[in-house]
Structure formats: C-alpha cells, structure tokens
Amino acid sequence: MKKIILLASIVILAFSCAKKVSQENKDSKEPEQSKTEIKVGADSDTHGCKASAGYTWSDLKKECIRIFDGTKLSHYDDGKAYTTASYVVFDGNKAELFLDTQKESIILERKSEGDSWKKDDLELIPWKGYVLKKAGKIIYSGE
C-alpha cells in the first residue's frame, strides 16, 4: 500500500511540475512580429558603401574607399600628439581630409607639385610627413 501511495505521489508531482514549466515558457515568449531581424553587412550608405566592411564614400575619387589605407593623421594640441581616426587621401593635385571632428570630408587643392594643399583657412603641408594647419596653427600631423 505504501508503494502505491508513493508511486501516486511521484506521478502527481511530476505532472504538476511539467504544467508549471510549460506555462512559464508560454508566458515568456514574445510575439514573433515584434522581433527585428538585423542582417550583417546591410549597412550600406546612400552611395552603397558598407561601413561594416570599412568603406566610406570619397567625393574626390567618386567611389567607396577604405580611408584607413590613406595617410593617418594625429590630432596635435599644445605640442602633444594624440592618435585619432583622421586620414587624408591623395589624387593628383587634390587631397581629401577625413577628420574626426568633421562629419563631411574636406577637399583641398594645390597649384603645383611641391606646394601645399589649401582650402579656406586649412593648409596641408608636406613636411616630415604631413602637417595640417588651421589659421596658421598646427592641428594635425602624420606620416
């Protein structure tokens, strides 16, 4: 008799626990429609450049480029150089700046070989690598 009562108790406990676990699973499920699917590599900009693959649109070259293949510039302040993600890309007598402080790139031009590239108060000088000045003050340097 004791065996039957023990067996019945185990069966009842097993079924009661199973229902509780399945009920918890039902309550925790979110509707499938609320989930948004994120695709890797689906981050193309308006020009079709994929930032996740390291590509940025170049107004100078008119194509998607990897700016980190260009010349790296370091932020220069009060005689100290700080590493930042700023780059310059060259094409003929033009240079395109991708500065960490600017949302859009800046295109500089030079008149002839050996001259510096200029636009407004910005000047990129080829000296011990490159030096970028704004209103005569060094703001970036790099090789």
Short mmCIF file of N, CA, C and O in Angstrom, two decimals:
data_model
loop_
_atom_site.label_atom_id
_atom_site.label_comp_id
_atom_site.label_asym_id
_atom_site.label_seq_id
_atom_site.Cartn_x
_atom_site.Cartn_y
_atom_site.Cartn_z
N MET A 1 0.81 -1.19 0.00
CA MET A 1 0.00 0.00 0.00
C MET A 1 0.86 1.26 0.00
O MET A 1 0.53 2.23 -0.67
N LYS A 2 1.96 1.20 0.77
CA LYS A 2 2.86 2.34 0.84
C LYS A 2 3.49 2.61 -0.53
O LYS A 2 3.69 3.77 -0.90
N LYS A 3 3.77 1.53 -1.26
CA LYS A 3 4.38 1.69 -2.58
C LYS A 3 3.42 2.38 -3.54
O LYS A 3 3.82 3.22 -4.34
N ILE A 4 2.16 2.06 -3.45
CA ILE A 4 1.16 2.65 -4.34
C ILE A 4 1.00 4.14 -4.02
O ILE A 4 0.93 4.97 -4.93
N ILE A 5 0.96 4.49 -2.77
CA ILE A 5 0.82 5.90 -2.37
C ILE A 5 2.06 6.69 -2.81
O ILE A 5 1.96 7.80 -3.33
N LEU A 6 3.24 6.12 -2.61
CA LEU A 6 4.49 6.76 -3.02
C LEU A 6 4.53 6.95 -4.54
O LEU A 6 4.88 8.03 -5.03
N LEU A 7 4.15 5.93 -5.28
CA LEU A 7 4.13 6.00 -6.74
C LEU A 7 3.12 7.04 -7.21
O LEU A 7 3.40 7.84 -8.12
N ALA A 8 1.96 7.08 -6.61
CA ALA A 8 0.92 8.06 -6.97
C ALA A 8 1.43 9.48 -6.68
O ALA A 8 1.19 10.41 -7.47
N SER A 9 2.10 9.68 -5.57
CA SER A 9 2.64 11.00 -5.22
C SER A 9 3.66 11.46 -6.24
O SER A 9 3.66 12.63 -6.66
N ILE A 10 4.53 10.57 -6.65
CA ILE A 10 5.56 10.92 -7.63
C ILE A 10 4.93 11.30 -8.96
O ILE A 10 5.32 12.28 -9.60
N VAL A 11 3.93 10.53 -9.39
CA VAL A 11 3.26 10.81 -10.66
C VAL A 11 2.56 12.17 -10.59
O VAL A 11 2.64 12.98 -11.52
N ILE A 12 1.88 12.44 -9.49
CA ILE A 12 1.15 13.73 -9.34
C ILE A 12 2.15 14.89 -9.34
O ILE A 12 1.92 15.91 -10.00
N LEU A 13 3.25 14.74 -8.61
CA LEU A 13 4.26 15.80 -8.59
C LEU A 13 4.88 16.03 -9.97
O LEU A 13 5.10 17.16 -10.38
N ALA A 14 5.15 14.97 -10.67
CA ALA A 14 5.75 15.09 -12.00
C ALA A 14 4.83 15.86 -12.95
O ALA A 14 5.28 16.74 -13.68
N PHE A 15 3.54 15.53 -12.94
CA PHE A 15 2.61 16.21 -13.82
C PHE A 15 2.39 17.66 -13.42
O PHE A 15 2.26 18.54 -14.26
N SER A 16 2.36 17.94 -12.13
CA SER A 16 2.13 19.32 -11.70
C SER A 16 3.32 20.20 -12.04
O SER A 16 3.17 21.36 -12.40
N CYS A 17 4.54 19.69 -11.94
CA CYS A 17 5.74 20.45 -12.30
C CYS A 17 5.80 20.67 -13.80
O CYS A 17 6.20 21.74 -14.27
N ALA A 18 5.45 19.69 -14.57
CA ALA A 18 5.51 19.81 -16.03
C ALA A 18 4.57 20.89 -16.52
O ALA A 18 4.90 21.67 -17.40
N LYS A 19 3.39 21.01 -15.95
CA LYS A 19 2.44 22.04 -16.37
C LYS A 19 2.96 23.43 -16.02
O LYS A 19 2.82 24.35 -16.79
N LYS A 20 3.57 23.57 -14.85
CA LYS A 20 4.07 24.86 -14.43
C LYS A 20 5.19 25.33 -15.35
O LYS A 20 5.22 26.48 -15.76
N VAL A 21 6.13 24.46 -15.72
CA VAL A 21 7.23 24.81 -16.60
C VAL A 21 6.71 25.19 -17.97
O VAL A 21 7.11 26.19 -18.55
N SER A 22 5.78 24.43 -18.51
CA SER A 22 5.26 24.75 -19.83
C SER A 22 4.48 26.05 -19.82
O SER A 22 4.50 26.80 -20.77
N GLN A 23 3.80 26.36 -18.72
CA GLN A 23 3.06 27.62 -18.61
C GLN A 23 4.05 28.80 -18.57
O GLN A 23 3.81 29.83 -19.19
N GLU A 24 5.17 28.65 -17.86
CA GLU A 24 6.17 29.70 -17.80
C GLU A 24 6.76 29.97 -19.18
O GLU A 24 6.99 31.10 -19.56
N ASN A 25 7.00 28.92 -19.95
CA ASN A 25 7.53 29.09 -21.30
C ASN A 25 6.55 29.84 -22.19
O ASN A 25 6.94 30.65 -23.00
N LYS A 26 5.27 29.56 -22.04
CA LYS A 26 4.26 30.24 -22.85
C LYS A 26 4.21 31.72 -22.51
O LYS A 26 4.08 32.57 -23.38
N ASP A 27 4.32 32.05 -21.21
CA ASP A 27 4.24 33.43 -20.77
C ASP A 27 5.45 34.25 -21.22
O ASP A 27 5.35 35.43 -21.50
N SER A 28 6.63 33.63 -21.27
CA SER A 28 7.86 34.37 -21.58
C SER A 28 8.08 34.58 -23.07
O SER A 28 8.91 35.36 -23.46
N LYS A 29 7.35 33.89 -23.92
CA LYS A 29 7.54 34.04 -25.37
C LYS A 29 6.98 35.38 -25.83
O LYS A 29 5.90 35.78 -25.44
N GLU A 30 7.76 36.08 -26.67
CA GLU A 30 7.30 37.32 -27.27
C GLU A 30 6.71 36.99 -28.63
O GLU A 30 7.11 36.04 -29.29
N PRO A 31 5.79 37.80 -29.08
CA PRO A 31 5.26 37.58 -30.42
C PRO A 31 6.37 37.69 -31.46
O PRO A 31 7.27 38.52 -31.34
N GLU A 32 6.34 36.84 -32.44
CA GLU A 32 7.38 36.79 -33.47
C GLU A 32 7.45 38.10 -34.27
O GLU A 32 8.47 38.46 -34.79
N GLN A 33 6.34 38.82 -34.38
CA GLN A 33 6.32 40.03 -35.18
C GLN A 33 7.11 41.16 -34.55
O GLN A 33 7.58 42.05 -35.24
N SER A 34 7.30 41.16 -33.22
CA SER A 34 7.98 42.27 -32.56
C SER A 34 9.49 42.19 -32.71
O SER A 34 10.18 43.16 -32.47
N LYS A 35 10.03 41.06 -33.09
CA LYS A 35 11.47 40.93 -33.25
C LYS A 35 11.89 41.51 -34.59
O LYS A 35 11.27 41.28 -35.61
N THR A 36 12.98 42.31 -34.56
CA THR A 36 13.51 42.85 -35.81
C THR A 36 14.76 42.07 -36.18
O THR A 36 15.60 41.79 -35.35
N GLU A 37 14.86 41.76 -37.43
CA GLU A 37 15.98 40.98 -37.92
C GLU A 37 17.08 41.92 -38.39
O GLU A 37 16.85 42.81 -39.20
N ILE A 38 18.29 41.74 -37.86
CA ILE A 38 19.42 42.57 -38.24
C ILE A 38 20.34 41.72 -39.11
O ILE A 38 20.81 40.68 -38.69
N LYS A 39 20.59 42.19 -40.31
CA LYS A 39 21.46 41.48 -41.23
C LYS A 39 22.85 42.09 -41.20
O LYS A 39 23.01 43.30 -41.32
N VAL A 40 23.86 41.26 -41.05
CA VAL A 40 25.23 41.72 -41.06
C VAL A 40 25.59 42.16 -42.47
O VAL A 40 25.29 41.48 -43.44
N GLY A 41 26.22 43.33 -42.59
CA GLY A 41 26.61 43.85 -43.89
C GLY A 41 25.49 44.59 -44.60
O GLY A 41 25.63 44.97 -45.75
N ALA A 42 24.37 44.82 -43.92
CA ALA A 42 23.24 45.52 -44.53
C ALA A 42 23.25 46.99 -44.13
O ALA A 42 22.22 47.59 -43.93
N ASP A 43 24.43 47.57 -44.00
CA ASP A 43 24.55 48.95 -43.54
C ASP A 43 25.05 49.88 -44.64
O ASP A 43 25.81 50.80 -44.38
N SER A 44 24.63 49.67 -45.84
CA SER A 44 25.07 50.50 -46.96
C SER A 44 24.57 51.92 -46.80
O SER A 44 23.43 52.14 -46.40
N ASP A 45 25.43 52.91 -47.14
CA ASP A 45 25.00 54.30 -47.10
C ASP A 45 24.33 54.67 -48.41
O ASP A 45 24.03 53.79 -49.24
N THR A 46 24.08 55.95 -48.62
CA THR A 46 23.36 56.38 -49.83
C THR A 46 24.14 56.10 -51.12
O THR A 46 23.56 56.05 -52.19
N HIS A 47 25.44 55.91 -51.00
CA HIS A 47 26.28 55.62 -52.18
C HIS A 47 26.53 54.13 -52.34
O HIS A 47 27.22 53.71 -53.27
N GLY A 48 26.04 53.31 -51.40
CA GLY A 48 26.24 51.87 -51.46
C GLY A 48 27.50 51.40 -50.74
O GLY A 48 27.87 50.23 -50.85
N CYS A 49 28.17 52.29 -50.01
CA CYS A 49 29.38 51.93 -49.26
C CYS A 49 29.00 51.23 -47.96
O CYS A 49 28.11 51.70 -47.25
N LYS A 50 29.66 50.14 -47.66
CA LYS A 50 29.37 49.37 -46.45
C LYS A 50 30.36 49.73 -45.34
O LYS A 50 31.52 49.35 -45.39
N ALA A 51 29.85 50.44 -44.34
CA ALA A 51 30.70 50.87 -43.23
C ALA A 51 31.22 49.68 -42.43
O ALA A 51 32.35 49.70 -41.93
N SER A 52 30.43 48.62 -42.33
CA SER A 52 30.87 47.45 -41.56
C SER A 52 32.08 46.77 -42.21
O SER A 52 32.83 46.07 -41.55
N ALA A 53 32.27 47.00 -43.50
CA ALA A 53 33.43 46.45 -44.20
C ALA A 53 34.55 47.48 -44.29
O ALA A 53 35.57 47.24 -44.93
N GLY A 54 34.36 48.65 -43.66
CA GLY A 54 35.39 49.69 -43.62
C GLY A 54 35.37 50.66 -44.78
O GLY A 54 36.32 51.40 -44.98
N TYR A 55 34.29 50.70 -45.55
CA TYR A 55 34.23 51.57 -46.72
C TYR A 55 33.49 52.87 -46.44
O TYR A 55 32.50 52.89 -45.73
N THR A 56 34.00 53.96 -47.01
CA THR A 56 33.44 55.29 -46.90
C THR A 56 33.43 55.91 -48.30
O THR A 56 34.33 55.67 -49.09
N TRP A 57 32.43 56.73 -48.59
CA TRP A 57 32.36 57.38 -49.88
C TRP A 57 33.40 58.49 -49.97
O TRP A 57 33.54 59.31 -49.07
N SER A 58 34.12 58.53 -51.08
CA SER A 58 35.10 59.58 -51.34
C SER A 58 34.55 60.49 -52.44
O SER A 58 34.32 60.03 -53.57
N ASP A 59 34.35 61.77 -52.10
CA ASP A 59 33.90 62.73 -53.11
C ASP A 59 35.01 62.99 -54.13
O ASP A 59 34.74 63.29 -55.28
N LEU A 60 36.24 62.83 -53.70
CA LEU A 60 37.38 63.07 -54.58
C LEU A 60 37.52 61.96 -55.62
O LEU A 60 37.65 62.21 -56.81
N LYS A 61 37.48 60.72 -55.20
CA LYS A 61 37.66 59.58 -56.10
C LYS A 61 36.35 59.08 -56.71
O LYS A 61 36.36 58.25 -57.61
N LYS A 62 35.22 59.54 -56.18
CA LYS A 62 33.89 59.15 -56.67
C LYS A 62 33.67 57.64 -56.59
O LYS A 62 33.14 57.02 -57.51
N GLU A 63 34.12 57.06 -55.47
CA GLU A 63 33.93 55.63 -55.23
C GLU A 63 34.04 55.35 -53.74
O GLU A 63 34.48 56.19 -52.97
N CYS A 64 33.67 54.14 -53.36
CA CYS A 64 33.81 53.70 -51.98
C CYS A 64 35.27 53.33 -51.74
O CYS A 64 35.84 52.58 -52.52
N ILE A 65 35.85 53.88 -50.69
CA ILE A 65 37.25 53.60 -50.38
C ILE A 65 37.38 53.23 -48.90
O ILE A 65 36.47 53.47 -48.12
N ARG A 66 38.51 52.63 -48.57
CA ARG A 66 38.84 52.38 -47.17
C ARG A 66 39.81 53.47 -46.76
O ARG A 66 40.97 53.45 -47.16
N ILE A 67 39.33 54.44 -45.99
CA ILE A 67 40.16 55.60 -45.67
C ILE A 67 41.39 55.24 -44.86
O ILE A 67 42.40 55.93 -44.92
N PHE A 68 41.32 54.14 -44.10
CA PHE A 68 42.48 53.76 -43.29
C PHE A 68 43.64 53.27 -44.15
O PHE A 68 44.74 53.07 -43.65
N ASP A 69 43.43 53.09 -45.45
CA ASP A 69 44.52 52.78 -46.37
C ASP A 69 45.26 54.06 -46.76
O ASP A 69 46.32 54.00 -47.37
N GLY A 70 44.69 55.22 -46.41
CA GLY A 70 45.31 56.51 -46.71
C GLY A 70 46.34 56.86 -45.65
O GLY A 70 46.80 56.01 -44.88
N THR A 71 46.73 58.12 -45.58
CA THR A 71 47.71 58.60 -44.61
C THR A 71 47.01 58.96 -43.31
O THR A 71 46.07 59.75 -43.31
N LYS A 72 47.48 58.40 -42.21
CA LYS A 72 46.86 58.66 -40.90
C LYS A 72 47.42 59.94 -40.31
O LYS A 72 48.62 60.20 -40.36
N LEU A 73 46.52 60.75 -39.75
CA LEU A 73 46.91 61.98 -39.08
C LEU A 73 46.59 61.86 -37.60
O LEU A 73 45.61 61.25 -37.22
N SER A 74 47.42 62.48 -36.78
CA SER A 74 47.20 62.51 -35.34
C SER A 74 46.84 63.93 -34.92
O SER A 74 47.44 64.90 -35.40
N HIS A 75 45.88 64.03 -34.04
CA HIS A 75 45.47 65.34 -33.51
C HIS A 75 46.64 65.94 -32.75
O HIS A 75 47.31 65.27 -31.99
N TYR A 76 46.90 67.19 -32.98
CA TYR A 76 48.06 67.87 -32.40
C TYR A 76 47.55 69.06 -31.61
O TYR A 76 46.88 69.94 -32.15
N ASP A 77 47.83 69.09 -30.30
CA ASP A 77 47.34 70.18 -29.46
C ASP A 77 48.38 70.52 -28.41
O ASP A 77 48.82 69.65 -27.66
N ASP A 78 48.77 71.77 -28.34
CA ASP A 78 49.75 72.25 -27.36
C ASP A 78 51.04 71.43 -27.35
O ASP A 78 51.57 71.08 -26.30
N GLY A 79 51.52 71.06 -28.53
CA GLY A 79 52.77 70.34 -28.63
C GLY A 79 52.66 68.85 -28.36
O GLY A 79 53.65 68.13 -28.40
N LYS A 80 51.46 68.35 -28.10
CA LYS A 80 51.26 66.92 -27.84
C LYS A 80 50.47 66.32 -28.99
O LYS A 80 49.52 66.91 -29.47
N ALA A 81 50.86 65.12 -29.41
CA ALA A 81 50.15 64.43 -30.48
C ALA A 81 49.24 63.37 -29.86
O ALA A 81 49.65 62.64 -28.96
N TYR A 82 48.00 63.29 -30.33
CA TYR A 82 47.04 62.31 -29.87
C TYR A 82 46.61 61.47 -31.07
O TYR A 82 46.32 62.01 -32.13
N THR A 83 46.56 60.17 -30.92
CA THR A 83 46.14 59.31 -32.01
C THR A 83 44.63 59.40 -32.17
O THR A 83 43.90 59.21 -31.20
N THR A 84 44.20 59.68 -33.36
CA THR A 84 42.78 59.74 -33.69
C THR A 84 42.56 59.06 -35.03
O THR A 84 43.51 58.72 -35.72
N ALA A 85 41.32 58.90 -35.38
CA ALA A 85 40.97 58.26 -36.65
C ALA A 85 40.74 59.34 -37.71
O ALA A 85 39.64 59.54 -38.17
N SER A 86 41.80 60.04 -38.08
CA SER A 86 41.72 61.06 -39.12
C SER A 86 42.69 60.68 -40.23
O SER A 86 43.81 60.25 -39.97
N TYR A 87 42.22 60.83 -41.47
CA TYR A 87 43.01 60.37 -42.61
C TYR A 87 42.95 61.38 -43.75
O TYR A 87 42.03 62.18 -43.84
N VAL A 88 43.94 61.27 -44.65
CA VAL A 88 43.95 62.07 -45.87
C VAL A 88 44.22 61.12 -47.04
O VAL A 88 45.04 60.21 -46.95
N VAL A 89 43.49 61.34 -48.13
CA VAL A 89 43.62 60.54 -49.35
C VAL A 89 44.01 61.50 -50.47
O VAL A 89 43.41 62.57 -50.61
N PHE A 90 44.99 61.11 -51.26
CA PHE A 90 45.50 61.98 -52.33
C PHE A 90 45.08 61.47 -53.70
O PHE A 90 44.99 60.27 -53.94
N ASP A 91 44.84 62.43 -54.61
CA ASP A 91 44.54 62.11 -56.00
C ASP A 91 45.00 63.30 -56.84
O ASP A 91 44.33 64.34 -56.86
N GLY A 92 46.15 63.15 -57.47
CA GLY A 92 46.70 64.25 -58.28
C GLY A 92 47.03 65.45 -57.40
O GLY A 92 47.73 65.33 -56.40
N ASN A 93 46.53 66.61 -57.78
CA ASN A 93 46.77 67.84 -57.02
C ASN A 93 45.67 68.12 -55.99
O ASN A 93 45.52 69.25 -55.54
N LYS A 94 44.93 67.11 -55.63
CA LYS A 94 43.88 67.26 -54.63
C LYS A 94 44.10 66.29 -53.47
O LYS A 94 44.68 65.22 -53.64
N ALA A 95 43.64 66.70 -52.31
CA ALA A 95 43.72 65.87 -51.11
C ALA A 95 42.37 65.94 -50.40
O ALA A 95 41.79 67.02 -50.26
N GLU A 96 41.87 64.79 -50.00
CA GLU A 96 40.58 64.74 -49.29
C GLU A 96 40.84 64.39 -47.83
O GLU A 96 41.45 63.37 -47.52
N LEU A 97 40.38 65.26 -46.94
CA LEU A 97 40.56 65.07 -45.50
C LEU A 97 39.33 64.41 -44.89
O LEU A 97 38.20 64.84 -45.14
N PHE A 98 39.56 63.38 -44.09
CA PHE A 98 38.52 62.74 -43.30
C PHE A 98 38.92 62.95 -41.83
O PHE A 98 39.70 62.19 -41.28
N LEU A 99 38.44 64.04 -41.24
CA LEU A 99 38.82 64.40 -39.88
C LEU A 99 37.81 63.89 -38.87
O LEU A 99 36.60 63.86 -39.15
N ASP A 100 38.31 63.52 -37.69
CA ASP A 100 37.43 63.03 -36.64
C ASP A 100 36.50 64.11 -36.11
O ASP A 100 35.47 63.82 -35.51
N THR A 101 36.80 65.36 -36.37
CA THR A 101 35.98 66.48 -35.88
C THR A 101 34.95 66.95 -36.91
O THR A 101 34.16 67.82 -36.62
N GLN A 102 34.98 66.36 -38.12
CA GLN A 102 34.08 66.77 -39.20
C GLN A 102 33.20 65.62 -39.64
O GLN A 102 33.68 64.49 -39.75
N LYS A 103 31.95 65.90 -39.94
CA LYS A 103 31.04 64.87 -40.43
C LYS A 103 31.29 64.58 -41.91
O LYS A 103 31.26 63.45 -42.34
N GLU A 104 31.54 65.63 -42.67
CA GLU A 104 31.79 65.50 -44.11
C GLU A 104 33.29 65.64 -44.39
O GLU A 104 34.01 66.30 -43.64
N SER A 105 33.73 65.05 -45.48
CA SER A 105 35.14 65.20 -45.87
C SER A 105 35.38 66.60 -46.44
O SER A 105 34.45 67.29 -46.84
N ILE A 106 36.65 66.99 -46.48
CA ILE A 106 37.05 68.31 -46.98
C ILE A 106 38.08 68.09 -48.08
O ILE A 106 39.05 67.34 -47.89
N ILE A 107 37.87 68.73 -49.23
CA ILE A 107 38.81 68.58 -50.35
C ILE A 107 39.68 69.84 -50.45
O ILE A 107 39.18 70.95 -50.53
N LEU A 108 41.00 69.61 -50.42
CA LEU A 108 41.99 70.68 -50.55
C LEU A 108 42.64 70.56 -51.93
O LEU A 108 42.71 69.48 -52.50
N GLU A 109 43.13 71.69 -52.45
CA GLU A 109 43.81 71.69 -53.75
C GLU A 109 45.15 72.39 -53.64
O GLU A 109 45.34 73.26 -52.82
N ARG A 110 46.08 71.97 -54.51
CA ARG A 110 47.36 72.67 -54.61
C ARG A 110 47.56 73.11 -56.06
O ARG A 110 47.05 72.49 -56.99
N LYS A 111 48.33 74.17 -56.23
CA LYS A 111 48.55 74.73 -57.56
C LYS A 111 49.54 73.91 -58.38
O LYS A 111 49.35 73.73 -59.58
N SER A 112 50.62 73.46 -57.73
CA SER A 112 51.63 72.70 -58.47
C SER A 112 52.37 71.76 -57.53
O SER A 112 52.26 71.87 -56.31
N GLU A 113 53.13 70.86 -58.12
CA GLU A 113 53.93 69.88 -57.37
C GLU A 113 54.84 70.61 -56.37
O GLU A 113 55.48 71.59 -56.70
N GLY A 114 54.87 70.13 -55.13
CA GLY A 114 55.71 70.73 -54.10
C GLY A 114 55.01 71.78 -53.26
O GLY A 114 55.50 72.15 -52.21
N ASP A 115 53.89 72.32 -53.76
CA ASP A 115 53.12 73.29 -52.98
C ASP A 115 52.28 72.58 -51.92
O ASP A 115 52.10 71.36 -51.95
N SER A 116 51.72 73.35 -51.04
CA SER A 116 50.82 72.79 -50.04
C SER A 116 49.39 72.80 -50.58
O SER A 116 49.06 73.55 -51.49
N TRP A 117 48.54 71.93 -50.01
CA TRP A 117 47.13 71.85 -50.38
C TRP A 117 46.38 72.84 -49.51
O TRP A 117 46.61 72.92 -48.30
N LYS A 118 45.44 73.61 -50.11
CA LYS A 118 44.74 74.66 -49.35
C LYS A 118 43.25 74.68 -49.64
O LYS A 118 42.82 74.34 -50.74
N LYS A 119 42.51 75.10 -48.62
CA LYS A 119 41.09 75.45 -48.77
C LYS A 119 40.73 76.32 -47.59
O LYS A 119 40.90 75.93 -46.44
N ASP A 120 40.22 77.52 -47.88
CA ASP A 120 39.86 78.50 -46.85
C ASP A 120 41.05 78.69 -45.89
O ASP A 120 42.12 79.04 -46.33
N ASP A 121 40.86 78.44 -44.60
CA ASP A 121 41.95 78.65 -43.63
C ASP A 121 42.70 77.35 -43.30
O ASP A 121 43.52 77.32 -42.40
N LEU A 122 42.42 76.27 -44.06
CA LEU A 122 43.14 74.99 -43.88
C LEU A 122 44.29 74.89 -44.87
O LEU A 122 44.16 75.27 -46.04
N GLU A 123 45.41 74.35 -44.40
CA GLU A 123 46.58 74.15 -45.26
C GLU A 123 47.27 72.86 -44.85
O GLU A 123 47.64 72.66 -43.70
N LEU A 124 47.45 71.96 -45.81
CA LEU A 124 48.15 70.69 -45.60
C LEU A 124 49.54 70.82 -46.21
O LEU A 124 49.68 71.01 -47.42
N ILE A 125 50.55 70.72 -45.36
CA ILE A 125 51.93 70.96 -45.77
C ILE A 125 52.71 69.65 -45.75
O ILE A 125 52.69 68.94 -44.74
N PRO A 126 53.41 69.30 -46.85
CA PRO A 126 54.26 68.11 -46.84
C PRO A 126 55.58 68.41 -46.14
O PRO A 126 56.53 68.90 -46.75
N TRP A 127 55.65 68.16 -44.83
CA TRP A 127 56.85 68.44 -44.05
C TRP A 127 56.99 67.39 -42.96
O TRP A 127 56.10 67.26 -42.10
N LYS A 128 58.06 66.58 -43.01
CA LYS A 128 58.25 65.46 -42.08
C LYS A 128 56.98 64.62 -42.04
O LYS A 128 56.41 64.38 -40.98
N GLY A 129 56.53 64.23 -43.18
CA GLY A 129 55.23 63.59 -43.33
C GLY A 129 54.27 64.67 -43.79
O GLY A 129 54.49 65.31 -44.81
N TYR A 130 53.25 64.94 -42.99
CA TYR A 130 52.27 65.98 -43.32
C TYR A 130 51.87 66.73 -42.07
O TYR A 130 51.78 66.15 -40.98
N VAL A 131 51.63 68.02 -42.23
CA VAL A 131 51.16 68.86 -41.15
C VAL A 131 49.92 69.60 -41.66
O VAL A 131 49.94 70.19 -42.74
N LEU A 132 48.84 69.55 -40.89
CA LEU A 132 47.62 70.28 -41.24
C LEU A 132 47.49 71.47 -40.30
O LEU A 132 47.49 71.32 -39.08
N LYS A 133 47.40 72.66 -40.91
CA LYS A 133 47.27 73.89 -40.14
C LYS A 133 45.89 74.50 -40.39
O LYS A 133 45.36 74.42 -41.50
N LYS A 134 45.37 75.11 -39.35
CA LYS A 134 44.13 75.88 -39.47
C LYS A 134 44.43 77.27 -38.94
O LYS A 134 44.82 77.42 -37.79
N ALA A 135 44.30 78.26 -39.82
CA ALA A 135 44.62 79.65 -39.48
C ALA A 135 46.04 79.77 -38.93
O ALA A 135 46.28 80.47 -37.95
N GLY A 136 46.99 79.01 -39.51
CA GLY A 136 48.38 79.09 -39.12
C GLY A 136 48.77 78.26 -37.91
O GLY A 136 49.94 78.15 -37.57
N LYS A 137 47.81 77.61 -37.25
CA LYS A 137 48.09 76.80 -36.06
C LYS A 137 48.03 75.33 -36.45
O LYS A 137 47.09 74.88 -37.10
N ILE A 138 49.03 74.54 -36.03
CA ILE A 138 49.06 73.10 -36.32
C ILE A 138 47.94 72.40 -35.55
O ILE A 138 47.85 72.54 -34.33
N ILE A 139 47.09 71.67 -36.28
CA ILE A 139 46.02 70.93 -35.62
C ILE A 139 46.16 69.42 -35.81
O ILE A 139 45.63 68.65 -35.02
N TYR A 140 46.86 68.97 -36.86
CA TYR A 140 47.12 67.56 -37.11
C TYR A 140 48.51 67.39 -37.69
O TYR A 140 49.01 68.27 -38.37
N SER A 141 49.09 66.22 -37.44
CA SER A 141 50.35 65.86 -38.08
C SER A 141 50.35 64.36 -38.33
O SER A 141 49.66 63.62 -37.64
N GLY A 142 51.12 63.92 -39.31
CA GLY A 142 51.16 62.50 -39.62
C GLY A 142 52.17 62.20 -40.70
O GLY A 142 52.75 63.08 -41.30
N GLU A 143 52.36 60.90 -40.92
CA GLU A 143 53.35 60.47 -41.92
C GLU A 143 52.71 59.80 -43.10
O GLU A 143 51.71 59.24 -43.09
#
